[in-house]
Coordinates of C-alpha atoms in Angstrom, one line a residue:
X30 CA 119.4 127.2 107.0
X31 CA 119.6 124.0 108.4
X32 CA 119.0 120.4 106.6
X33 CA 119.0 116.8 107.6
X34 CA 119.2 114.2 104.9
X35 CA 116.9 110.8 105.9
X36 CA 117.9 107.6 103.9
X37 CA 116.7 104.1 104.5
X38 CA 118.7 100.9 104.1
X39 CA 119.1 99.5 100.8
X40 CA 116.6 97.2 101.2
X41 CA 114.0 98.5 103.3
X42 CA 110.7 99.2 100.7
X43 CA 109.9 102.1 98.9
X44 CA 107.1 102.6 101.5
X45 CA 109.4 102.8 104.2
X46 CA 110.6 106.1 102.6
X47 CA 106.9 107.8 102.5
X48 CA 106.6 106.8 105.9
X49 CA 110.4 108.3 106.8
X50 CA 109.0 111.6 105.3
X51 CA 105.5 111.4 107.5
X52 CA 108.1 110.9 110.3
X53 CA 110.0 113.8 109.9
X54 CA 106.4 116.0 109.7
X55 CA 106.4 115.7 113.7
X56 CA 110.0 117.6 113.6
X57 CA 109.3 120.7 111.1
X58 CA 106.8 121.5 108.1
X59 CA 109.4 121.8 105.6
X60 CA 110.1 118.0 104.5
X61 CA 110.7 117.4 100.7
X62 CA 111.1 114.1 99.1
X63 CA 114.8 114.4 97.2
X64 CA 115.8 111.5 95.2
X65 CA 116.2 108.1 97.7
X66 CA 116.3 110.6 100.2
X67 CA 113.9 112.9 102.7
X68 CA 115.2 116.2 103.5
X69 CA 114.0 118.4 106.2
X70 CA 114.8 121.9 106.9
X71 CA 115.0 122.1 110.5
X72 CA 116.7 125.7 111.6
X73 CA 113.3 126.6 113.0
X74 CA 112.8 123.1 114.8
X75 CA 115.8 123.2 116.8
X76 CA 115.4 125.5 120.1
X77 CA 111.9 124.0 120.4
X78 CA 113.9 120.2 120.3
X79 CA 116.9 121.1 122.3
X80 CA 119.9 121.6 119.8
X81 CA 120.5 119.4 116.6
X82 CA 122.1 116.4 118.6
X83 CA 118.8 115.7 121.2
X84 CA 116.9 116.4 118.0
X85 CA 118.7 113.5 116.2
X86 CA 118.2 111.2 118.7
X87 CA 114.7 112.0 118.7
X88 CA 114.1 111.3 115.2
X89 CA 116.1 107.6 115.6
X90 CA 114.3 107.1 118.8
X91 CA 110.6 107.4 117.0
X92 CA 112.5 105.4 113.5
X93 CA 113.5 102.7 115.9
X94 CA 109.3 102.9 117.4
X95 CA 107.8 102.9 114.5
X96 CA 109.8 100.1 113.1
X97 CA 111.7 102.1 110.3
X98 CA 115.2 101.2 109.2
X99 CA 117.4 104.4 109.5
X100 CA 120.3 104.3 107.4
X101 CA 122.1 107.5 107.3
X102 CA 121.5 110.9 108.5
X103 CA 123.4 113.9 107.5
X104 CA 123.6 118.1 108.3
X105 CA 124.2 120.6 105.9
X106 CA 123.6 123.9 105.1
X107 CA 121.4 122.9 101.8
X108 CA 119.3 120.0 101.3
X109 CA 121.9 119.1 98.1
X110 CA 124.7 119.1 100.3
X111 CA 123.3 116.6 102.8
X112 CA 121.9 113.7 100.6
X113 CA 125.7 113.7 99.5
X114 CA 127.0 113.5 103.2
X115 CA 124.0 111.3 103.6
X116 CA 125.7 109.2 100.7
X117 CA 129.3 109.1 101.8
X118 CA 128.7 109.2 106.0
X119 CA 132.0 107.5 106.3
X120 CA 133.9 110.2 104.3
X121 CA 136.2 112.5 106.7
X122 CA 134.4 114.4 109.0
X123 CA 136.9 117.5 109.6
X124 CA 136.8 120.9 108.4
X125 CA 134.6 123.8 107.1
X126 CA 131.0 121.9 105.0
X127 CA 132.3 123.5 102.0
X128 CA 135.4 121.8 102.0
X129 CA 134.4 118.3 103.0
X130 CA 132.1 118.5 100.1
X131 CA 135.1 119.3 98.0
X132 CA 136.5 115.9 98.7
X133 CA 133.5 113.9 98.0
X134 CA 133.2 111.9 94.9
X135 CA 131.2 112.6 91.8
X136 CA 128.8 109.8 93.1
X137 CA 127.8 111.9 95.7
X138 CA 125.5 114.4 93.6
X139 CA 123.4 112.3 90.7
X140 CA 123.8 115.4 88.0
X141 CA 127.6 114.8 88.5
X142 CA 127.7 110.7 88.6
X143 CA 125.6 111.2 85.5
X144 CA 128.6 112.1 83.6
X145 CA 131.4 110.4 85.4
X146 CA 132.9 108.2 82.7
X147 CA 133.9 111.9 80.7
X148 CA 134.5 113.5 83.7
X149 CA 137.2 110.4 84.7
X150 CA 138.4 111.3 81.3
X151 CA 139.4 114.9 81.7
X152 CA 140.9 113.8 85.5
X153 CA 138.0 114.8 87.6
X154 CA 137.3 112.8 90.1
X155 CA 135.6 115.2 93.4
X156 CA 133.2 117.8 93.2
X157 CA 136.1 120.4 94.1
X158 CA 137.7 119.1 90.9
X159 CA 134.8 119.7 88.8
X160 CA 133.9 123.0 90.6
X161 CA 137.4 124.4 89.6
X162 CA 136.6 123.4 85.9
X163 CA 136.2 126.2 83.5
X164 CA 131.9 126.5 83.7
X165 CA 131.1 128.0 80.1
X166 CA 133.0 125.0 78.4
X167 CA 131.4 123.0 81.0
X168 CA 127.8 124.2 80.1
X169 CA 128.0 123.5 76.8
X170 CA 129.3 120.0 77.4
X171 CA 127.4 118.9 79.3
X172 CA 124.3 121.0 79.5
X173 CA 122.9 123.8 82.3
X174 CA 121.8 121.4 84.9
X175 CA 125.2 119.7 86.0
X176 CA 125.9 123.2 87.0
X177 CA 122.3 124.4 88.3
X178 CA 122.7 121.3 91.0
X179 CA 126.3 122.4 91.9
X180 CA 125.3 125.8 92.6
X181 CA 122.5 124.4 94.8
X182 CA 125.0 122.0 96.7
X183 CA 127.1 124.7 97.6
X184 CA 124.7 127.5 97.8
X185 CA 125.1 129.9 95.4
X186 CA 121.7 129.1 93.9
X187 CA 118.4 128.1 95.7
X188 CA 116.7 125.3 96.0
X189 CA 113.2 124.6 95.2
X190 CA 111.0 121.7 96.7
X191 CA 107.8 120.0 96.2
X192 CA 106.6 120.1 100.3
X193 CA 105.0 117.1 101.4
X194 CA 101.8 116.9 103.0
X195 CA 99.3 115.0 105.0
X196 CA 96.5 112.9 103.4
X197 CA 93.2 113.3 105.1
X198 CA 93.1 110.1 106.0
X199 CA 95.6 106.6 104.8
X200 CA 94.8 104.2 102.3
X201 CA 98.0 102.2 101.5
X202 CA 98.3 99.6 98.6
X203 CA 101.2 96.5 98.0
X204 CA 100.9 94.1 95.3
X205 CA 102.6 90.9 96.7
X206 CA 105.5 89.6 95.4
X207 CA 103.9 85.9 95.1
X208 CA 100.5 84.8 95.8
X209 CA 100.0 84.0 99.3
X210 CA 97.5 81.4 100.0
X211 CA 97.4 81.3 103.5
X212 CA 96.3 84.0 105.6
X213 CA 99.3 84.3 108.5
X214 CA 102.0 84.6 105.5
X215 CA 100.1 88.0 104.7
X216 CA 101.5 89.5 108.1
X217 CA 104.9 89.5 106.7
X218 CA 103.1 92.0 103.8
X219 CA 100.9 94.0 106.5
X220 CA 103.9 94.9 108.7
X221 CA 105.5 97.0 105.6
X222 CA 101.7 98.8 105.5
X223 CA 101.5 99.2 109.3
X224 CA 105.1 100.9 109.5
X225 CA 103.7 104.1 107.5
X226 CA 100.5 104.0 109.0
X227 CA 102.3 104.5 112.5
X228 CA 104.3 107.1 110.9
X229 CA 101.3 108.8 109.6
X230 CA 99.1 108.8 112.6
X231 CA 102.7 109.9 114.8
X232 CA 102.2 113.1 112.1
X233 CA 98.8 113.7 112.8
X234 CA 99.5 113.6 116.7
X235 CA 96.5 111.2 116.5
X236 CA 95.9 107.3 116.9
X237 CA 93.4 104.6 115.6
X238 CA 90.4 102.6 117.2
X239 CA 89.6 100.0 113.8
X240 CA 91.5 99.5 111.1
X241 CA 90.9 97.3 107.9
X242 CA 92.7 94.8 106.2
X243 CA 91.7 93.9 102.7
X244 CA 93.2 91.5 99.8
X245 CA 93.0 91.5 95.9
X246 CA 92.3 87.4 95.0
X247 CA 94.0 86.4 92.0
X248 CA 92.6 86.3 88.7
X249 CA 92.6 82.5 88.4
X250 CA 90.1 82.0 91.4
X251 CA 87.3 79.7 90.8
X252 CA 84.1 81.1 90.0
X253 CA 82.5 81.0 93.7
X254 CA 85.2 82.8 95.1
X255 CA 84.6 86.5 95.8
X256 CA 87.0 89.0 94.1
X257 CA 88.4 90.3 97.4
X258 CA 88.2 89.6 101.2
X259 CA 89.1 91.5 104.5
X260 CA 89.0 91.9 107.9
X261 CA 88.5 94.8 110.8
X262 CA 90.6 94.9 113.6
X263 CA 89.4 97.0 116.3
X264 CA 91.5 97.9 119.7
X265 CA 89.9 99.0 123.0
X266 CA 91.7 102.4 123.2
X267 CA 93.0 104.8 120.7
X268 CA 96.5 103.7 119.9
X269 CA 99.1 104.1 117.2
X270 CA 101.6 101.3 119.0
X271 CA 102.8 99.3 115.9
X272 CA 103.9 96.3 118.3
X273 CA 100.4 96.3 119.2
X274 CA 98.9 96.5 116.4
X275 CA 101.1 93.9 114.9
X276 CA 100.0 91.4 117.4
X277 CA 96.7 92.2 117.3
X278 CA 96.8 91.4 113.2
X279 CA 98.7 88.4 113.9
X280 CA 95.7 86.9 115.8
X281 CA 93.2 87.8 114.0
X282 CA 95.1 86.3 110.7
X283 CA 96.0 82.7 112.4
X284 CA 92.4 82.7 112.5
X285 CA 91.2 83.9 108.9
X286 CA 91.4 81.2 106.1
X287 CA 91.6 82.6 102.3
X288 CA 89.4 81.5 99.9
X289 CA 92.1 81.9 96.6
X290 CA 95.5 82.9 96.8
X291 CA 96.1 86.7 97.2
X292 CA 98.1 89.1 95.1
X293 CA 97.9 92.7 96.7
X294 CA 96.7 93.8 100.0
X295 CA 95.3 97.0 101.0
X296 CA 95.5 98.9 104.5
X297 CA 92.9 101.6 105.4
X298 CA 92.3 103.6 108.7
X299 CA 89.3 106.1 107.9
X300 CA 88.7 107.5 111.3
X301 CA 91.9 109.6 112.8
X302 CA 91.0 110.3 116.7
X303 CA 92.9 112.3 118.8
X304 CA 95.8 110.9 120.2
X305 CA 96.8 112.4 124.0
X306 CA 100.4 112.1 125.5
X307 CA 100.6 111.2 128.5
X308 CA 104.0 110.9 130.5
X309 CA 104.3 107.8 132.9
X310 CA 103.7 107.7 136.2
X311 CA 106.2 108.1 139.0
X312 CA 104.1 105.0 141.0
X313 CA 102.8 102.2 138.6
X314 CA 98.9 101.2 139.5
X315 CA 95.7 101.2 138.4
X316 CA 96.0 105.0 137.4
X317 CA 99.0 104.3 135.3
X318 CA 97.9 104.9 131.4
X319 CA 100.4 102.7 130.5
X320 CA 99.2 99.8 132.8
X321 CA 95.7 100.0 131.3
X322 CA 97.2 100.2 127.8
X323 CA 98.9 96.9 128.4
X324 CA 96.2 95.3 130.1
X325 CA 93.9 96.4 126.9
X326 CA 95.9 95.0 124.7
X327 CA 96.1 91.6 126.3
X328 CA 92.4 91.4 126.7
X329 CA 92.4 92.1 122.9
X330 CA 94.5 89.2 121.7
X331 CA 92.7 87.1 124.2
X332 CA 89.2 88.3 122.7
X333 CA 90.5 87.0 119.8
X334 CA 92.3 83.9 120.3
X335 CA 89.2 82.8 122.6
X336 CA 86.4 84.2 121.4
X337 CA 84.7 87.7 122.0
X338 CA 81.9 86.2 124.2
X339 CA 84.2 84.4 126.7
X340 CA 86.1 87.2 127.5
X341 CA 83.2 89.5 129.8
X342 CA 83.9 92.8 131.0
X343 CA 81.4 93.4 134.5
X344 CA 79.0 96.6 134.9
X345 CA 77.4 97.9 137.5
X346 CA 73.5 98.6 137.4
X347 CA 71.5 99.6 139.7
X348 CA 69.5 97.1 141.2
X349 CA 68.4 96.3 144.9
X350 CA 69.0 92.6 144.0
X351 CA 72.5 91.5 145.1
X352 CA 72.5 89.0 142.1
X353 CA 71.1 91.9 139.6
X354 CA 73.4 94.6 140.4
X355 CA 76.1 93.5 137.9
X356 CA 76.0 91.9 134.4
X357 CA 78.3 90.6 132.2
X358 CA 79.1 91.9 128.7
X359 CA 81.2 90.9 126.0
X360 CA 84.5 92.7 126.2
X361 CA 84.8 95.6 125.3
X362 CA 81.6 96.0 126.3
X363 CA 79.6 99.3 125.1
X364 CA 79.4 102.2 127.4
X365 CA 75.3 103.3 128.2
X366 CA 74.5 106.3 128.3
X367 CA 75.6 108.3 132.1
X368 CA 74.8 111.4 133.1
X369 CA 76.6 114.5 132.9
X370 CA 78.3 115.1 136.0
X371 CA 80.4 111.2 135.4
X372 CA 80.9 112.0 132.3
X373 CA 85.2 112.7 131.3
X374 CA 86.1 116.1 130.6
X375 CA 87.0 116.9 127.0

């Protein structure tokens, strides 16, 4: 078998972590949450992704999209064995796995570092140390699961995981760190949401048209004041882009006063729609997907920041009247209903 150990900087949130996990769905079906840590078994994944190195680049390629901090990323041969490369990634590189995990501290596997100050005692200071150690003395000193989880490291035992899967749909939480009482300081907040939402909809191979936004008042709110507020943004096309989506929030935000200072916000996407990859275009024009992608998203942040009825998408009708056979529609303007044969294949 085949592991990669995921790990987040120090400080990135604990959400970023469930959304590292979601990531690593799109790679293989056999992701496990492991301590600070996501672990993926990948030996399946890697013909269909080219070999291990195009693969990692692929997974710090999509980190870097979706906005996630990668901090380390180790192989192994079990999932054990790579959260403590993870761990140590500047430790020496050279040699067999077996042996490089020989020379690694005690930090590196948590049953281990759990007993590290009787361990320094007895002149134990690597895991090669404490593997040499006499194990029925060892069991009784210090119990059966220091050596269960340095069995599994090296693998002599097997591991067993709790496999992650997908909600049906994503309904986030974060209870702010301070009350917020004005709206555009609650971006800061949503961005950490809209990280594993990305993630999740990158999972799902699918993509979002509205989205909601909602916030917890605090308690101390006068008595008029509703206990929570919120706000729908809605994009022209199906789209999972978190820049995008980020900007989109921002302008809808600068333009939403709260009525009480807000302690926890809540992120929501109900309706998943298929998401279609498409590869650019060799000539950029109007066909290009991504030239209509960017010139939807500017329309949308200029919808907002202007108004939705002074930005007017035209549609023809049919009319003999030269001044009848278009009218104007606030953009994006819904579709009627057209027959059959102009309608888009499925």
């Amino acid at each position: 078998m085949r592991w990669i150990a995921l790990c987040c900087t120090p400080e990135a949130p604990p959400t970023d972590v469930d959304a590292l996990g979601w990531l690593a769905l799109s790679f293989t079906p056999r992701v496990a949450r492991l301590e600070e840590a996501v672990v993926a078994e990948v030996s399946t994944s890697l013909r269909l992704f080219r070999g291990a190195r195009a693969l990692r680049q692929r997974l710090q390629a999509q980190a870097g999209e979706t906005g996630l901090a990668l901090g380390a990323l180790a192989w192994a041969p079990t999932a054990l064995a790579a959260l403590a490369f993870a761990r140590h990634a500047h430790a020496h590189q050279a040699g067999a796995w077996h042996e490089r995990l020989d020379a690694l501290p005690l930090s590196a596997l948590s049953a281990a570092q759990a007993h590290h100050a009787m361990l320094a005692r007895l002149g134990c200071q690597h895991l090669g140390a404490l593997r040499r150690l006499p194990r029925t003395p060892l069991a009784k000193r210090f119990g059966p699961a220091l050596l269960t989880a340095l069995d599994q490291a090296y693998g002599d035992l097997p591991e067993v995981h709790d496999w992650l899967t997908l909600p049906d749909r994503f309904d986030a939480r974060l209870e702010l760190p301070w009350r917020v009482e004005h709206a555009p300081v609650l971006l800061h907040f949503a961005e950490t949401l809209l990280r594993p939402l990305c993630a999740f909809l990158g999972a799902r191979h699918a993509g979002v048209r509205a989205l909601r936004l909602a916030w917890q008042y605090d308690a101390m709110r006068a008595r008029d004041v509703a206990s929570s507020g919120e706000l729908t943004v809605a994009t022209a096309d199906t789209t999972r882009d978190l820049r995008r989506l980020t900007r989109l929030l921002a302008e809808h935000l600068a333009r939403t006063t709260l009525a009480a200072p807000a302690g926890e916000l809540r992120l929501s996407a109900d309706t998943l729609l298929p998401l279609e990859e498409s590869s650019h275009s060799l000539l950029p024009g109007p066909s290009d997907p991504q030239e209509r992608t960017t010139t939807n998203a500017l329309l949308e942040r200029l919808s907002v920041r202007l108004g939705a009825t002074r930005v007017r998408e035209g549609r023809l009708h049919e009319d003999h009247r030269l001044d009848r056979m278009q009218r104007w529609h606030p953009w994006p303007a819904l579709h009627a209903v057209q027959p059959v044969v102009f309608m888009q294949p499925p």
